[in-house]
Coordinates of C-alpha atoms in Angstrom, one line a residue:
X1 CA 9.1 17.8 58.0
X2 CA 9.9 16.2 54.9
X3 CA 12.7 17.2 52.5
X4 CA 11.7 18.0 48.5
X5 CA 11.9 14.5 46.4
X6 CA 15.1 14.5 44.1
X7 CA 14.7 15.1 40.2
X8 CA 16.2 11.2 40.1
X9 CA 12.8 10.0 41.5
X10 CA 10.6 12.0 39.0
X11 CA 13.0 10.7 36.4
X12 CA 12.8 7.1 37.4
X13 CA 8.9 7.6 37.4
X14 CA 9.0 9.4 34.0
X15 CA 11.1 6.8 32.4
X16 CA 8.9 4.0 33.6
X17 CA 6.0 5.5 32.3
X18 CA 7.8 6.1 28.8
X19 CA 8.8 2.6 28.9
X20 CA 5.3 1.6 29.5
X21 CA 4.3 3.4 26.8
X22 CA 6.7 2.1 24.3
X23 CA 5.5 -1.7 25.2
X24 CA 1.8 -0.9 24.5
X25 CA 2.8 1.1 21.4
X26 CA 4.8 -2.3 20.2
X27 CA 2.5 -4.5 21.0
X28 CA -0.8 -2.7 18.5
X29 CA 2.1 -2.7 16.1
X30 CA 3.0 -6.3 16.0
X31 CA -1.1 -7.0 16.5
X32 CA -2.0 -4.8 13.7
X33 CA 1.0 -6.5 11.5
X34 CA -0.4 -10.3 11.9
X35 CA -3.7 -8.6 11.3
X36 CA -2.2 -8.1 7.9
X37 CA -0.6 -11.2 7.3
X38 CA -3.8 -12.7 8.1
X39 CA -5.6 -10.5 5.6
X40 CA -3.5 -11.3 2.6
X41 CA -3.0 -15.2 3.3
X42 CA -7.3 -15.1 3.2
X43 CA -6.5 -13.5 -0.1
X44 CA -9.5 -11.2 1.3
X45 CA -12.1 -14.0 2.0
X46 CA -14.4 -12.9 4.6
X47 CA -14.7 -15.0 7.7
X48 CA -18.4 -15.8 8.8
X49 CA -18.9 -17.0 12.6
X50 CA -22.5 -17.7 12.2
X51 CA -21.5 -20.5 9.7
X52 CA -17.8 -21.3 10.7
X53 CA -16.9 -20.7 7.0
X54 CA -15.1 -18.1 4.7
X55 CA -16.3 -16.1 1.7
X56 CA -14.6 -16.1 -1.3
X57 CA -14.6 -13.1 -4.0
X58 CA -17.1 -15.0 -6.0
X59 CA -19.8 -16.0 -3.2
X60 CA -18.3 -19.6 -2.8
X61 CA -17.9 -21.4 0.4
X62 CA -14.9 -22.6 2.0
X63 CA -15.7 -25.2 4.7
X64 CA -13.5 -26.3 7.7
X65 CA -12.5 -29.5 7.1
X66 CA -9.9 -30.2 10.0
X67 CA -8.0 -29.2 13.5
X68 CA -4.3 -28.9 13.6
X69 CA -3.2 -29.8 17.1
X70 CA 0.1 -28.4 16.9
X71 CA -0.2 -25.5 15.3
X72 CA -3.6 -24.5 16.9
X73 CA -5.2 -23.5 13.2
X74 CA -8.6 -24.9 11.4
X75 CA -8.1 -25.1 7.7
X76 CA -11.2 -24.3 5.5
X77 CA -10.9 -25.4 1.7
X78 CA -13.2 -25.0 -1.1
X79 CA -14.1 -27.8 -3.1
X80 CA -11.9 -28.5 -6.4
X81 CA -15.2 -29.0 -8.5
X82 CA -15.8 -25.6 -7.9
X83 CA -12.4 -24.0 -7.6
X84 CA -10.9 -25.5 -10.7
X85 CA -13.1 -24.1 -13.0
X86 CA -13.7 -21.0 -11.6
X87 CA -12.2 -17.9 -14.0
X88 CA -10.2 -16.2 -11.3
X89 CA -8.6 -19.9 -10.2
X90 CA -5.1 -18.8 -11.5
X91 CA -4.9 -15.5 -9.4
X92 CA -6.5 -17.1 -6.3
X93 CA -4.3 -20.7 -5.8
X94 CA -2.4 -22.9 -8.6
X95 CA -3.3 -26.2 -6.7
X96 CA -5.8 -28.4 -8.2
X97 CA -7.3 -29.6 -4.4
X98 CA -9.2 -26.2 -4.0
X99 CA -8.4 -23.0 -2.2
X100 CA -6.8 -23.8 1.3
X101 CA -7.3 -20.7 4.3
X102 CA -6.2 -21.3 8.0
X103 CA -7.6 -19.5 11.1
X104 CA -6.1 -19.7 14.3
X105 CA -8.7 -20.6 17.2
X106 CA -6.7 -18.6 20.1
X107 CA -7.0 -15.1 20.7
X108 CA -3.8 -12.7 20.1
X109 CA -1.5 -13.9 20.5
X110 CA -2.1 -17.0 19.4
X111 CA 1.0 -18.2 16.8
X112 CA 4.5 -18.4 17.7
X113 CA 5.6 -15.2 16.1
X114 CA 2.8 -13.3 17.9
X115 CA 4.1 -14.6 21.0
X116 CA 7.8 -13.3 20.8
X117 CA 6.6 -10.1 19.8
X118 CA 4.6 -10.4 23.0
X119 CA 7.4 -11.3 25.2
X120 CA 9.4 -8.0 23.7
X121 CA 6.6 -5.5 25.1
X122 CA 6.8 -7.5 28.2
X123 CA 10.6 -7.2 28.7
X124 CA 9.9 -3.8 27.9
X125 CA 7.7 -3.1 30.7
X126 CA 10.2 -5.3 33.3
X127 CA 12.8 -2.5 32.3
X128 CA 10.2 0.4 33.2
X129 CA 9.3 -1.7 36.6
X130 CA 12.9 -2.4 37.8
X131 CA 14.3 1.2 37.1
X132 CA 12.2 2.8 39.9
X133 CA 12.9 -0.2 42.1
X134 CA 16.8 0.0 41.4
X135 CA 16.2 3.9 42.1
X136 CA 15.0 3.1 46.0
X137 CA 18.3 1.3 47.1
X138 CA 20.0 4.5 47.2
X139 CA 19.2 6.0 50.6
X140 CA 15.7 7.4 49.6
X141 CA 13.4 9.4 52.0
X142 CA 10.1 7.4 52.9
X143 CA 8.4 10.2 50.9
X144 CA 10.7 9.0 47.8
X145 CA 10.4 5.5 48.5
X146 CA 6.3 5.8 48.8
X147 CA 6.2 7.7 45.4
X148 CA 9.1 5.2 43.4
X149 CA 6.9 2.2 44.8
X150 CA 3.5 3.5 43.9
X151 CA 4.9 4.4 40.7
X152 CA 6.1 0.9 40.2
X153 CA 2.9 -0.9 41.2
X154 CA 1.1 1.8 38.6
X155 CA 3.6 0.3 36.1
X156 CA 3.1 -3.2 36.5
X157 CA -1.0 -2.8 36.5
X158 CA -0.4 -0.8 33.5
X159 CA 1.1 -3.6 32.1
X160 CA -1.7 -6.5 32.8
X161 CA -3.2 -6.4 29.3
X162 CA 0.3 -7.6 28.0
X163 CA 0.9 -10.4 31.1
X164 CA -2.7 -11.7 30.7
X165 CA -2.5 -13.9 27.8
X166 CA 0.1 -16.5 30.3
X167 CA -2.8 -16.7 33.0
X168 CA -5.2 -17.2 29.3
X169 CA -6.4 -21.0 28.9
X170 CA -5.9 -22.2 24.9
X171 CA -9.3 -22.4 23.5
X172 CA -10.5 -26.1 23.5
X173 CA -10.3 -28.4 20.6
X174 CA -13.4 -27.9 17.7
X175 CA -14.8 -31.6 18.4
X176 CA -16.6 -31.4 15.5
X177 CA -13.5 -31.7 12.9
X178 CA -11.2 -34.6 12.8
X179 CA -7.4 -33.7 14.2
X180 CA -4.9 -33.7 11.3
X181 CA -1.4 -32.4 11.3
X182 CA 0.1 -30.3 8.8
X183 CA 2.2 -33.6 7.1
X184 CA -1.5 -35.2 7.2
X185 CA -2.6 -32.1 5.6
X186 CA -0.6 -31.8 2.7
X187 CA -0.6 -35.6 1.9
X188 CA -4.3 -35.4 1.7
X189 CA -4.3 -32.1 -0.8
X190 CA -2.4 -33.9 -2.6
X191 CA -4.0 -36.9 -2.9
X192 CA -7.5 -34.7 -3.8
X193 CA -5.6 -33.1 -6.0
X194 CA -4.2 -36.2 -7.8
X195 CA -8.4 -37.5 -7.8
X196 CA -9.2 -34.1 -9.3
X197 CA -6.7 -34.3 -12.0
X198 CA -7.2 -37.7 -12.5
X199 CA -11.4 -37.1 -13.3
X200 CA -10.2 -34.5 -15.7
X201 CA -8.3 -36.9 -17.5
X202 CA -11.1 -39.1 -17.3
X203 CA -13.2 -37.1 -19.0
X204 CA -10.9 -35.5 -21.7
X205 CA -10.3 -39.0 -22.5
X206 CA -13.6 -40.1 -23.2
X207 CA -14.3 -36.8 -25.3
X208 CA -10.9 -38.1 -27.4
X209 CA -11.6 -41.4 -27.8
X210 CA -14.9 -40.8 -28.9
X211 CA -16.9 -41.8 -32.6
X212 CA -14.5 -39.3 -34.8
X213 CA -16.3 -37.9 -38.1
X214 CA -14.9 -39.7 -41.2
X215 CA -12.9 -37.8 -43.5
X216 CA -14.6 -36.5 -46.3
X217 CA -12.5 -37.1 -49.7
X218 CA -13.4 -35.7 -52.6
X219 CA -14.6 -38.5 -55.4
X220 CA -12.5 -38.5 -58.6
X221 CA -13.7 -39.8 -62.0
X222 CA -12.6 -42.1 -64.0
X223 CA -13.1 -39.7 -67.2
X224 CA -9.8 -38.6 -68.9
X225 CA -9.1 -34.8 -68.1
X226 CA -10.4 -32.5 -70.3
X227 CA -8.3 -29.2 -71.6
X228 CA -10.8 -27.6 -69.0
X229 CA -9.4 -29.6 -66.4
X230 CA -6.7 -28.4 -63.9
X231 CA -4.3 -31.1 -65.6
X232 CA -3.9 -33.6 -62.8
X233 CA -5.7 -36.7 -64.7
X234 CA -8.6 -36.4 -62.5
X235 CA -11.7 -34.1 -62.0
X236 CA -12.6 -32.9 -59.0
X237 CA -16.5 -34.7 -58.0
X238 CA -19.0 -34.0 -55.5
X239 CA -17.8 -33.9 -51.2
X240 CA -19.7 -36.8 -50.0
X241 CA -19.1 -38.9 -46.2
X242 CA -17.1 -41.5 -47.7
X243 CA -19.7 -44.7 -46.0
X244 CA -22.8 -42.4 -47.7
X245 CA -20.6 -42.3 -51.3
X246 CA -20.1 -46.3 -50.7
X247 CA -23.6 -46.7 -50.5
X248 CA -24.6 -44.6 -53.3
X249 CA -22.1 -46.7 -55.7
X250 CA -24.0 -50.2 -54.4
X251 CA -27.7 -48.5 -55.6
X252 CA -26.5 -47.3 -59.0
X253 CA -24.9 -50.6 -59.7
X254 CA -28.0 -52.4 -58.5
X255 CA -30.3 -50.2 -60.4
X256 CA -28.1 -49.9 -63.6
X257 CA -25.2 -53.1 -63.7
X258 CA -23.9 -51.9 -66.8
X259 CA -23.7 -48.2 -66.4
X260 CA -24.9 -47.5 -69.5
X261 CA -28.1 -45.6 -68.7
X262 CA -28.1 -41.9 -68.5
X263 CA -30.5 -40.4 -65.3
X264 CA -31.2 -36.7 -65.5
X265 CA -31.1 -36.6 -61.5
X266 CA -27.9 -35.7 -59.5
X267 CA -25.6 -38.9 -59.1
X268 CA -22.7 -39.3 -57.6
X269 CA -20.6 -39.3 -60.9
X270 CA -19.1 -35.6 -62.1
X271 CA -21.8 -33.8 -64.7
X272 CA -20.3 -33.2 -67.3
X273 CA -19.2 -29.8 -67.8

């Protein structure tokens, strides 16, 4: 007859169990962290699969435009035609190349970071699989030794979800987009950002150099100053555009050489006060 199982077995098995617990409780943590980060790098764009393409807060469209091998990401920009003018630009990005968003192709955990927070719920669960192992090298009863091994098996398929993503293939490679690197990446924002800025120029230029209104002067008479005038030696005429007042002068001295003949109409001369 079998002898009753020593409290050091049910706390091996308890202590496993706890241990396995703690990896899956880290493991939602870290996920639900990157799930974060993710969600404020987007700036709260909204990712449509149908379309491969993100949302942005004012119904534009940010495109993938290109695979990064090494980090395993497709980047998505908006265009700069529509991102530069746009009234929320300055609380959304401060580049001039449009809004830039990255998605990771691979599953979780699919970044670097992911993965060491990975590996800590897995050494986790090696501790709560070796403890009841350790626990059967000390001259345990078959009983003991049945229950610390099926306890440690129980641990270890417990665990699966967390070893699965060694056995996981990477997703493939989007054909569709063309492979650039993040060096390749930034050299070609800035080199659509530089075209961007450069068309602005282009076109505040053109609005600069443009036909500019000539200045209108105000046309002083030859008449001496009056007491009623403000004392300067001149009167103050009529505002014309200084080619139309040019023109004027020509007709009156065709129509009148000597200027000698009074005209009851409006001339360009002051009426007298």
């Amino acid at each position: 007859m079998m002898g009753p199982i020593d409290p050091e077995v049910w706390f091996a098995l308890a202590y496993g169990g706890f241990l396995l617990l703690v990896a899956h409780t880290l493991d939602i943590l870290a996920r639900r962290t990157a799930t974060s980060t993710t969600s404020a790098r987007s700036g709260g764009f909204s990712y449509h699969e149908d379309h491969d393409a993100w949302k942005c807060s004012e119904d534009q469209w940010l495109w993938p435009i290109s695979f990064d091998p090494e980090n395993r990401v497709t980047r998505y920009r908006a265009s700069p035609t529509v991102c530069n003018p746009c009234p929320v630009k300055y609380g959304c990005t401060t580049g001039h190349s449009g809004r830039e968003v990255v998605r990771n192709i691979d599953s979780w955990p699919s970044s670097e970071a992911e993965r060491f927070h990975r590996g800590i719920a897995c050494a986790v669960v090696v501790l709560g699989v070796v403890w009841p192992l350790a626990v059967m090298f000390q001259g345990r009863s078959p009983l003991e030794l049945t229950v610390l091994g099926a306890a440690a098996v129980a641990i270890l398929a417990g665990s699966w979800p967390l070893w699965s993503h060694l056995r996981r293939a990477p997703a493939r490679f989007p054909d569709h987009l063309k492979t650039e690197g993040l060096d390749e990446s930034v050299a070609a924002r800035a080199i659509t950002a530089a075209a961007e800025l450069a068309r602005q120029s282009g076109y505040g230029s053109i609005r600069k150099t443009g036909p500019r209104p000539v200045q209108i002067e105000p046309y002083a008479s030859s008449r001496p100053a009056s007491d009623d005038d403000s004392g300067s030696g001149t009167t103050k005429g009529n505002t014309v555009r200084a080619a139309f007042s040019a023109r004027w002068a020509e007709l009156e001295k065709e129509a009148d050489p000597a200027g000698t003949v009074p005209t009851d109409d409006w001339s360009r001369r002051v009426n007298p006060s």
